[in-house]
Tab-separated table of C-alpha atoms in Angstrom:
chain	number	residue	atom	x	y	z
A	153	UNK	CA	12.009	-20.978	11.160
A	154	UNK	CA	12.550	-17.273	11.516
A	155	UNK	CA	10.886	-15.406	8.664
A	156	UNK	CA	13.443	-12.722	8.108
A	157	UNK	CA	13.714	-11.913	4.411
A	158	UNK	CA	11.542	-10.988	1.454
A	159	UNK	CA	10.764	-13.334	-1.399
A	160	UNK	CA	10.549	-11.758	-4.818
A	161	UNK	CA	8.140	-13.203	-7.364
A	162	UNK	CA	8.145	-12.116	-10.961
A	163	UNK	CA	4.966	-11.706	-12.930
A	164	UNK	CA	5.679	-12.127	-16.604
A	165	UNK	CA	3.560	-10.025	-19.004
A	166	UNK	CA	3.269	-11.071	-22.634
A	167	UNK	CA	0.920	-10.888	-25.572
A	168	UNK	CA	1.996	-14.430	-26.457
A	169	UNK	CA	0.685	-17.626	-24.848
A	170	UNK	CA	3.893	-19.572	-25.444
A	171	UNK	CA	6.927	-20.059	-23.203
A	172	UNK	CA	5.063	-20.391	-19.885
A	173	UNK	CA	7.554	-21.066	-17.114
A	174	UNK	CA	6.727	-24.293	-15.274
A	175	UNK	CA	6.725	-24.614	-11.499
A	176	UNK	CA	9.895	-26.674	-11.541
A	177	UNK	CA	11.906	-24.078	-13.454
A	178	UNK	CA	14.599	-22.701	-11.147
A	179	UNK	CA	16.169	-20.152	-13.497
A	180	UNK	CA	17.069	-16.984	-11.633
A	181	UNK	CA	16.749	-14.524	-14.503
A	182	UNK	CA	14.849	-14.349	-17.778
A	183	UNK	CA	16.697	-14.910	-21.009
A	184	UNK	CA	17.308	-11.972	-23.367
A	185	UNK	CA	14.328	-11.227	-25.568
A	186	UNK	CA	14.376	-11.924	-29.274
A	187	UNK	CA	13.365	-8.788	-31.145
A	188	UNK	CA	11.077	-10.891	-33.351
A	189	UNK	CA	8.970	-12.026	-30.384
A	190	UNK	CA	6.009	-10.231	-28.891
A	191	UNK	CA	7.083	-7.528	-26.406
A	192	UNK	CA	7.177	-8.550	-22.741
A	193	UNK	CA	7.083	-6.820	-19.375
A	194	UNK	CA	7.776	-8.095	-15.870
A	195	UNK	CA	6.508	-7.240	-12.403
A	196	UNK	CA	8.387	-8.127	-9.224
A	197	UNK	CA	6.303	-8.524	-6.057
A	198	UNK	CA	7.539	-8.573	-2.469
A	199	UNK	CA	5.014	-9.687	0.160
A	200	UNK	CA	5.078	-8.973	3.904
A	201	UNK	CA	2.749	-9.699	6.783
A	202	UNK	CA	2.392	-6.106	7.772
A	203	UNK	CA	0.926	-4.665	10.922
A	204	UNK	CA	-2.224	-2.839	11.905
A	205	UNK	CA	-3.758	-1.553	15.116
A	206	UNK	CA	-6.697	0.004	16.859
A	207	UNK	CA	-6.247	3.491	18.266
A	208	UNK	CA	-8.631	5.384	16.008
A	209	UNK	CA	-7.149	8.697	14.932
A	210	UNK	CA	-3.743	7.968	16.444
A	211	UNK	CA	-0.442	8.306	14.633
A	212	UNK	CA	1.725	5.319	13.786
A	213	UNK	CA	4.645	6.765	15.750
A	214	UNK	CA	2.583	6.462	18.944
A	215	UNK	CA	2.641	2.639	18.782
A	216	UNK	CA	5.069	-0.080	19.650
A	217	UNK	CA	4.951	-2.807	17.015
A	218	UNK	CA	5.336	-6.397	18.138
A	219	UNK	CA	7.058	-9.267	16.356
A	220	UNK	CA	4.894	-12.415	16.119
A	221	UNK	CA	5.842	-14.586	19.082
A	222	UNK	CA	4.293	-17.894	17.993
A	223	UNK	CA	4.799	-19.935	14.835
A	224	UNK	CA	1.080	-19.918	14.035
A	225	UNK	CA	1.251	-16.124	13.666
A	226	UNK	CA	3.815	-16.363	10.856
A	227	UNK	CA	3.328	-17.079	7.172
A	228	UNK	CA	3.549	-20.741	6.166
A	229	UNK	CA	1.678	-20.624	2.832
A	230	UNK	CA	0.658	-17.878	0.435
A	231	UNK	CA	-1.821	-17.903	-2.438
A	232	UNK	CA	-1.578	-15.293	-5.195
A	233	UNK	CA	-4.724	-14.809	-7.267
A	234	UNK	CA	-4.066	-12.388	-10.098
A	235	UNK	CA	-7.027	-10.912	-11.988
A	236	UNK	CA	-6.955	-8.724	-15.098
A	237	UNK	CA	-8.879	-5.500	-15.677
A	238	UNK	CA	-11.819	-7.421	-17.132
A	239	UNK	CA	-12.183	-9.648	-14.075
A	240	UNK	CA	-10.645	-12.805	-15.554
A	241	UNK	CA	-8.195	-14.948	-13.594
A	242	UNK	CA	-4.700	-14.890	-15.074
A	243	UNK	CA	-2.897	-16.882	-12.377
A	244	UNK	CA	-3.870	-18.737	-9.215
A	245	UNK	CA	-0.815	-20.144	-7.493
A	246	UNK	CA	0.065	-21.394	-4.019
A	247	UNK	CA	3.476	-20.881	-2.434
A	248	UNK	CA	4.497	-22.969	0.563
A	249	UNK	CA	7.451	-22.891	2.914
A	250	UNK	CA	9.994	-25.554	2.005
A	251	UNK	CA	13.535	-25.395	3.455
A	252	UNK	CA	14.785	-27.750	0.730
A	253	UNK	CA	13.895	-25.344	-2.091
A	254	UNK	CA	16.044	-22.269	-2.569
A	255	UNK	CA	14.435	-19.111	-3.816
A	256	UNK	CA	14.290	-18.718	-7.574
A	257	UNK	CA	12.583	-16.051	-9.615
A	258	UNK	CA	9.419	-17.340	-11.261
A	259	UNK	CA	7.898	-15.961	-14.434
A	260	UNK	CA	4.181	-15.634	-15.112
A	261	UNK	CA	2.548	-14.372	-18.269
A	262	UNK	CA	-0.102	-11.685	-17.932
A	263	UNK	CA	-1.383	-8.963	-20.209
A	264	UNK	CA	0.561	-5.679	-20.066
A	265	UNK	CA	-0.728	-2.095	-19.990
A	266	UNK	CA	-3.477	-2.515	-17.413
A	267	UNK	CA	-4.211	-2.566	-13.700
A	268	UNK	CA	-3.980	-5.980	-12.044
A	269	UNK	CA	-5.920	-6.894	-8.908
A	270	UNK	CA	-3.906	-9.185	-6.642
A	271	UNK	CA	-5.827	-11.178	-4.011
A	272	UNK	CA	-3.596	-12.605	-1.281
A	273	UNK	CA	-4.368	-15.524	1.056
A	274	UNK	CA	-1.832	-16.604	3.698
A	275	UNK	CA	-2.279	-19.781	5.780
A	276	UNK	CA	-5.382	-20.817	3.859
A	277	UNK	CA	-5.515	-24.215	5.609
A	278	UNK	CA	-7.294	-22.477	8.504
A	279	UNK	CA	-9.998	-21.034	6.257
A	280	UNK	CA	-13.126	-23.254	6.042
A	281	UNK	CA	-13.065	-25.504	2.988
A	282	UNK	CA	-16.376	-24.247	1.600
A	283	UNK	CA	-14.936	-20.713	1.624
A	284	UNK	CA	-11.381	-21.202	0.407
A	285	UNK	CA	-12.482	-23.608	-2.337
A	286	UNK	CA	-14.367	-20.754	-3.994
A	287	UNK	CA	-10.970	-19.163	-4.646
A	288	UNK	CA	-8.679	-22.191	-4.693
A	289	UNK	CA	-10.581	-23.842	-7.557
A	290	UNK	CA	-10.604	-20.844	-9.888
A	291	UNK	CA	-8.893	-21.620	-13.198
A	292	UNK	CA	-7.105	-19.374	-15.643
A	293	UNK	CA	-9.627	-17.500	-17.770
A	294	UNK	CA	-12.520	-17.943	-15.334
A	295	UNK	CA	-14.330	-14.966	-13.911
A	296	UNK	CA	-13.311	-13.878	-10.444
A	297	UNK	CA	-16.338	-13.307	-8.144
A	298	UNK	CA	-15.731	-9.579	-7.912
A	299	UNK	CA	-19.245	-8.811	-6.673
A	300	UNK	CA	-19.339	-11.434	-3.910
A	301	UNK	CA	-15.776	-12.108	-2.699
A	302	UNK	CA	-16.123	-9.464	0.003
A	303	UNK	CA	-19.206	-11.126	1.503
A	304	UNK	CA	-17.424	-14.289	2.673
A	305	UNK	CA	-16.985	-14.493	6.418
A	306	UNK	CA	-15.102	-16.321	9.161
A	307	UNK	CA	-17.161	-17.209	12.221
A	308	UNK	CA	-17.003	-18.947	15.574
A	309	UNK	CA	-19.566	-20.570	17.837
A	310	UNK	CA	-20.292	-18.951	21.181
A	311	UNK	CA	-18.256	-21.615	23.023
A	312	UNK	CA	-15.105	-21.524	20.896
A	313	UNK	CA	-12.495	-19.017	19.682
A	314	UNK	CA	-12.127	-18.044	16.042
A	315	UNK	CA	-8.903	-20.061	15.766
A	316	UNK	CA	-7.657	-22.707	18.184
A	317	UNK	CA	-4.299	-22.437	19.943
A	318	UNK	CA	-1.539	-23.274	17.494
A	319	UNK	CA	-3.784	-23.038	14.427
A	320	UNK	CA	-2.153	-20.907	11.688
A	321	UNK	CA	-3.764	-17.478	11.521
A	322	UNK	CA	-5.083	-16.632	8.029
A	323	UNK	CA	-4.002	-13.342	6.469
A	324	UNK	CA	-5.658	-11.675	3.491
A	325	UNK	CA	-5.560	-8.497	1.420
A	326	UNK	CA	-6.469	-7.059	-1.987
A	327	UNK	CA	-4.124	-4.774	-3.925
A	328	UNK	CA	-4.192	-2.862	-7.194
A	329	UNK	CA	-0.937	-3.000	-9.166
A	330	UNK	CA	-0.270	-0.997	-12.314
A	331	UNK	CA	1.490	-2.796	-15.177
A	332	UNK	CA	2.748	-0.565	-17.948
A	333	UNK	CA	4.264	-1.220	-21.332
A	334	UNK	CA	7.031	-3.815	-21.645
A	335	UNK	CA	10.425	-2.428	-20.655
A	336	UNK	CA	13.958	-3.752	-20.982
A	337	UNK	CA	17.429	-2.945	-19.711
A	338	UNK	CA	20.387	-1.970	-21.885
A	339	UNK	CA	21.173	-5.623	-22.553
A	340	UNK	CA	17.689	-6.422	-23.783
A	341	UNK	CA	16.643	-8.259	-20.640
A	342	UNK	CA	13.169	-7.639	-19.215
A	343	UNK	CA	13.198	-4.886	-16.596
A	344	UNK	CA	10.476	-5.681	-14.024
A	345	UNK	CA	7.936	-3.362	-12.502
A	346	UNK	CA	8.293	-3.708	-8.735
A	347	UNK	CA	5.873	-3.409	-5.812
A	348	UNK	CA	5.820	-4.382	-2.132
A	349	UNK	CA	2.418	-5.618	-0.924
A	350	UNK	CA	1.176	-6.680	2.495
A	351	UNK	CA	-1.315	-9.047	4.112
A	352	UNK	CA	-3.326	-8.495	7.300
A	353	UNK	CA	-3.936	-11.132	9.988
A	354	UNK	CA	-7.620	-12.029	10.210
A	355	UNK	CA	-7.867	-12.138	14.010
A	356	UNK	CA	-7.535	-10.188	17.238
A	357	UNK	CA	-5.148	-11.733	19.757
A	358	UNK	CA	-6.140	-11.332	23.426
A	359	UNK	CA	-3.758	-11.992	26.335
A	360	UNK	CA	-4.294	-11.436	30.069
A	361	UNK	CA	-2.047	-11.156	33.114
A	362	UNK	CA	-3.025	-10.866	36.778
A	363	UNK	CA	-0.884	-9.480	39.597
A	364	UNK	CA	-2.149	-9.629	43.172
A	365	UNK	CA	-0.473	-7.191	45.564
A	366	UNK	CA	0.393	-8.217	49.128
A	367	UNK	CA	-2.119	-5.623	50.306
A	368	UNK	CA	-4.880	-7.806	48.861
A	369	UNK	CA	-4.702	-9.806	52.087
A	370	UNK	CA	-7.732	-12.086	51.758
A	371	UNK	CA	-6.690	-13.440	48.368
A	372	UNK	CA	-7.036	-17.227	48.067
A	373	UNK	CA	-5.551	-18.583	44.789
A	374	UNK	CA	-7.614	-21.772	45.083
A	375	UNK	CA	-10.757	-19.666	44.659
A	376	UNK	CA	-9.486	-17.741	41.660
A	377	UNK	CA	-12.027	-18.182	38.890
A	378	UNK	CA	-11.899	-17.590	35.146
A	379	UNK	CA	-11.430	-14.215	33.496
A	380	UNK	CA	-14.311	-13.210	31.214
A	381	UNK	CA	-13.953	-10.814	28.303
A	382	UNK	CA	-17.394	-9.357	27.656
A	383	UNK	CA	-18.837	-8.517	24.222
A	384	UNK	CA	-16.478	-10.079	21.690
A	385	UNK	CA	-17.753	-10.738	18.172
A	386	UNK	CA	-18.659	-14.079	16.609
A	387	UNK	CA	-18.065	-13.172	12.940
A	388	UNK	CA	-15.814	-11.124	10.669
A	389	UNK	CA	-15.241	-10.718	6.948
A	390	UNK	CA	-12.610	-12.895	5.283
A	391	UNK	CA	-11.075	-9.818	3.657
A	392	UNK	CA	-10.740	-6.457	5.416
A	393	UNK	CA	-13.969	-4.548	4.729
A	394	UNK	CA	-14.163	-0.768	4.396
A	395	UNK	CA	-10.792	-0.751	6.120
A	396	UNK	CA	-8.547	2.291	6.094
A	397	UNK	CA	-4.942	2.378	7.168
A	398	UNK	CA	-2.474	4.962	8.395
A	399	UNK	CA	-0.322	5.328	6.322
A	400	UNK	CA	-2.751	4.698	3.486
A	401	UNK	CA	-2.915	1.356	1.721
A	402	UNK	CA	-0.694	1.410	-1.361
A	403	UNK	CA	2.230	-0.523	-2.832
A	404	UNK	CA	5.265	0.324	-0.726
A	405	UNK	CA	8.830	1.156	-1.741
A	406	UNK	CA	10.836	-1.910	-2.662
A	407	UNK	CA	12.320	-3.967	0.192
A	408	UNK	CA	10.616	-1.778	2.792
A	409	UNK	CA	8.368	-2.544	5.746
A	410	UNK	CA	5.902	0.214	6.604
A	411	UNK	CA	4.098	0.027	9.936
A	412	UNK	CA	0.368	0.642	9.636
A	413	UNK	CA	-2.555	1.060	11.993
A	414	UNK	CA	-6.227	0.473	11.178
A	415	UNK	CA	-8.330	3.605	11.620
A	416	UNK	CA	-11.712	2.326	10.362
A	417	UNK	CA	-13.320	-0.985	9.435
A	418	UNK	CA	-16.656	-2.766	9.089
A	419	UNK	CA	-18.014	-6.035	10.468
A	420	UNK	CA	-20.983	-8.071	9.146
A	421	UNK	CA	-24.350	-6.590	10.036
A	422	UNK	CA	-25.496	-9.947	11.431
A	423	UNK	CA	-22.473	-10.328	13.705
A	424	UNK	CA	-23.346	-10.875	17.357
A	425	UNK	CA	-21.250	-10.502	20.497
A	426	UNK	CA	-20.767	-13.025	23.293
A	427	UNK	CA	-18.663	-13.213	26.424
A	428	UNK	CA	-15.598	-15.431	26.461
A	429	UNK	CA	-13.944	-16.955	29.552
A	430	UNK	CA	-10.390	-18.198	30.006
A	431	UNK	CA	-8.741	-20.135	32.812
A	432	UNK	CA	-5.754	-18.751	34.701
A	433	UNK	CA	-2.332	-20.391	34.860
A	434	UNK	CA	0.142	-19.549	37.663
A	435	UNK	CA	3.320	-17.696	36.778
A	436	UNK	CA	6.182	-18.604	39.095
A	437	UNK	CA	5.727	-19.859	42.662
A	438	UNK	CA	4.334	-16.763	44.371
A	439	UNK	CA	0.647	-17.672	43.839
A	440	UNK	CA	0.113	-13.991	43.089
A	441	UNK	CA	0.950	-13.824	39.390
A	442	UNK	CA	-1.154	-15.498	36.710
A	443	UNK	CA	-1.651	-15.479	32.940
A	444	UNK	CA	-4.459	-16.441	30.560
A	445	UNK	CA	-4.441	-16.790	26.800
A	446	UNK	CA	-3.621	-15.983	24.163
A	447	UNK	CA	-6.939	-16.486	22.412
A	448	UNK	CA	-7.765	-15.478	18.819
A	449	UNK	CA	-11.088	-13.782	18.167
A	450	UNK	CA	-12.851	-11.983	15.291
A	451	UNK	CA	-12.396	-8.259	14.932
A	452	UNK	CA	-15.247	-6.637	16.829
A	453	UNK	CA	-16.987	-3.301	16.636
A	454	UNK	CA	-19.430	-2.132	19.260
A	455	UNK	CA	-21.698	0.732	18.249
A	456	UNK	CA	-22.675	1.977	21.700
A	457	UNK	CA	-20.653	5.187	21.375
A	458	UNK	CA	-18.678	4.589	24.571
A	459	UNK	CA	-14.963	5.352	24.678
A	460	UNK	CA	-14.573	2.216	26.829
A	461	UNK	CA	-17.126	-0.228	25.381
A	462	UNK	CA	-15.321	-3.405	26.440
A	463	UNK	CA	-15.272	-4.814	29.968
A	464	UNK	CA	-13.898	-7.804	31.856
A	465	UNK	CA	-15.362	-9.729	34.762
A	466	UNK	CA	-13.193	-11.487	37.367
A	467	UNK	CA	-14.691	-13.434	40.281
A	468	UNK	CA	-12.245	-13.330	43.213
A	469	UNK	CA	-12.914	-14.774	46.672
A	470	UNK	CA	-16.607	-15.111	45.846
A	471	UNK	CA	-16.913	-11.494	44.708
A	472	UNK	CA	-17.552	-10.691	41.047
A	473	UNK	CA	-15.403	-7.749	39.989
A	474	UNK	CA	-16.131	-5.936	36.702
A	475	UNK	CA	-14.048	-3.184	35.147
A	476	UNK	CA	-13.952	-1.301	31.835
A	477	UNK	CA	-10.927	-1.635	29.595
A	478	UNK	CA	-9.370	1.768	28.981
A	479	UNK	CA	-7.568	2.659	25.746
A	480	UNK	CA	-9.616	0.124	23.794
A	481	UNK	CA	-12.242	1.893	21.629
A	482	UNK	CA	-12.274	-0.886	19.015
A	483	UNK	CA	-10.947	-4.353	18.216
A	484	UNK	CA	-9.615	-4.438	14.625
A	485	UNK	CA	-7.893	-7.455	13.120
A	486	UNK	CA	-4.121	-7.913	13.238
A	487	UNK	CA	-3.913	-6.465	16.750
A	488	UNK	CA	-2.602	-7.948	19.994
A	489	UNK	CA	-4.498	-6.658	23.035
A	490	UNK	CA	-2.704	-7.235	26.344
A	491	UNK	CA	-4.791	-6.717	29.476
A	492	UNK	CA	-2.899	-6.402	32.768
A	493	UNK	CA	-5.103	-6.699	35.853
A	494	UNK	CA	-3.846	-5.463	39.206
A	495	UNK	CA	-5.563	-6.330	42.497
A	496	UNK	CA	-4.527	-3.978	45.246
A	497	UNK	CA	-6.243	-3.181	48.519
A	498	UNK	CA	-9.892	-3.705	47.669
A	499	UNK	CA	-9.823	-2.554	44.034
A	500	UNK	CA	-9.194	-3.952	40.567
A	501	UNK	CA	-7.368	-1.783	38.047
A	502	UNK	CA	-6.899	-2.738	34.393
A	503	UNK	CA	-4.099	-1.538	32.159
A	504	UNK	CA	-4.607	-2.205	28.445
A	505	UNK	CA	-1.796	-2.184	25.909
A	506	UNK	CA	-2.787	-2.265	22.237
A	507	UNK	CA	0.103	-3.758	20.284
A	508	UNK	CA	0.019	-4.012	16.490
A	509	UNK	CA	2.187	-6.657	14.875
A	510	UNK	CA	5.431	-5.695	13.234
A	511	UNK	CA	6.035	-6.734	9.644
A	512	UNK	CA	7.020	-10.338	8.968
A	513	UNK	CA	8.808	-11.212	5.771
A	514	UNK	CA	8.303	-14.303	3.715
A	515	UNK	CA	11.250	-16.643	4.133
A	516	UNK	CA	13.304	-17.033	0.938
A	517	UNK	CA	12.874	-20.823	1.114
A	518	UNK	CA	9.496	-20.630	-0.595
A	519	UNK	CA	8.780	-22.829	-3.611
A	520	UNK	CA	5.811	-22.947	-5.949
A	521	UNK	CA	3.481	-25.808	-5.043
A	522	UNK	CA	1.171	-25.511	-7.983
A	523	UNK	CA	-0.011	-23.220	-10.740
A	524	UNK	CA	-3.719	-23.491	-11.397
């Protein structure tokens, strides 16, 4: 299903503990407020899978932003974990895509007049159980692990990618949202505070293409070996760590999609790098065009100071060819790296295109699965 619209969720703020809206409630608007009741405020959230990129120090306008091309790169589930200023969980809910459920505004009670921290988890089924359960099992009133949540990691073994082909790509983020005093419209209905938040895909997507020119006369496709990407990481943080964005990370204007690139980030200090090899598949019948991937890997950061720290190795006709990858100073999450390899004459030339994802909206056919 094409994810082409925003879903709006309402966070209900109240001093009272009564009148909690159940998951099955499909009312589209809150009822007028009785003046005798405790004052209430509302917050409306819109969530997008927004984009990021490498290209340290570059401007957003310099990039082409790519729509997700595969279903596993889109949002299928979303968890909202809302924490108050004292670090206590107010709501922990999961939203899942369901074409049989039409969008309805949902109301959630939280305390007004304070800053809320909203932790977002998309496609949590691909996060290891021992990690996601730390967050999934949190109940209302329990303390959120503020001091340790940022230490959880996603890792791969040296002989496997971070996520298998077709496996939904997790997306995470943390946002601060200001909730003020309760406010109402002229008719006495709650007037919500509104914010647009985003999530960031927790993987780097690598794709390769190979074009062999006619001038590469001795080329024998039967002897074409695997393509090896050298020095890709084996571990990354679950949440973006020390990550800065351009434009800066902040709630966006309502119903907007702002393209962002990543300009700085951190990886675990114990992360190691390993090579990764992929097999080629022919494209067409010419026996001179091939593709490999995509493959999803952890964000990687090499500290060798080189402007071209990443290389590929391609054995062709018994000769092992190695070349640096230009225009690739870093490998941040939420980025699609396309490597085009051209064999011509007796040389191998690589062209690298760094493509951040464009924003993807939550489909309006999202229903509330549960409210913990």
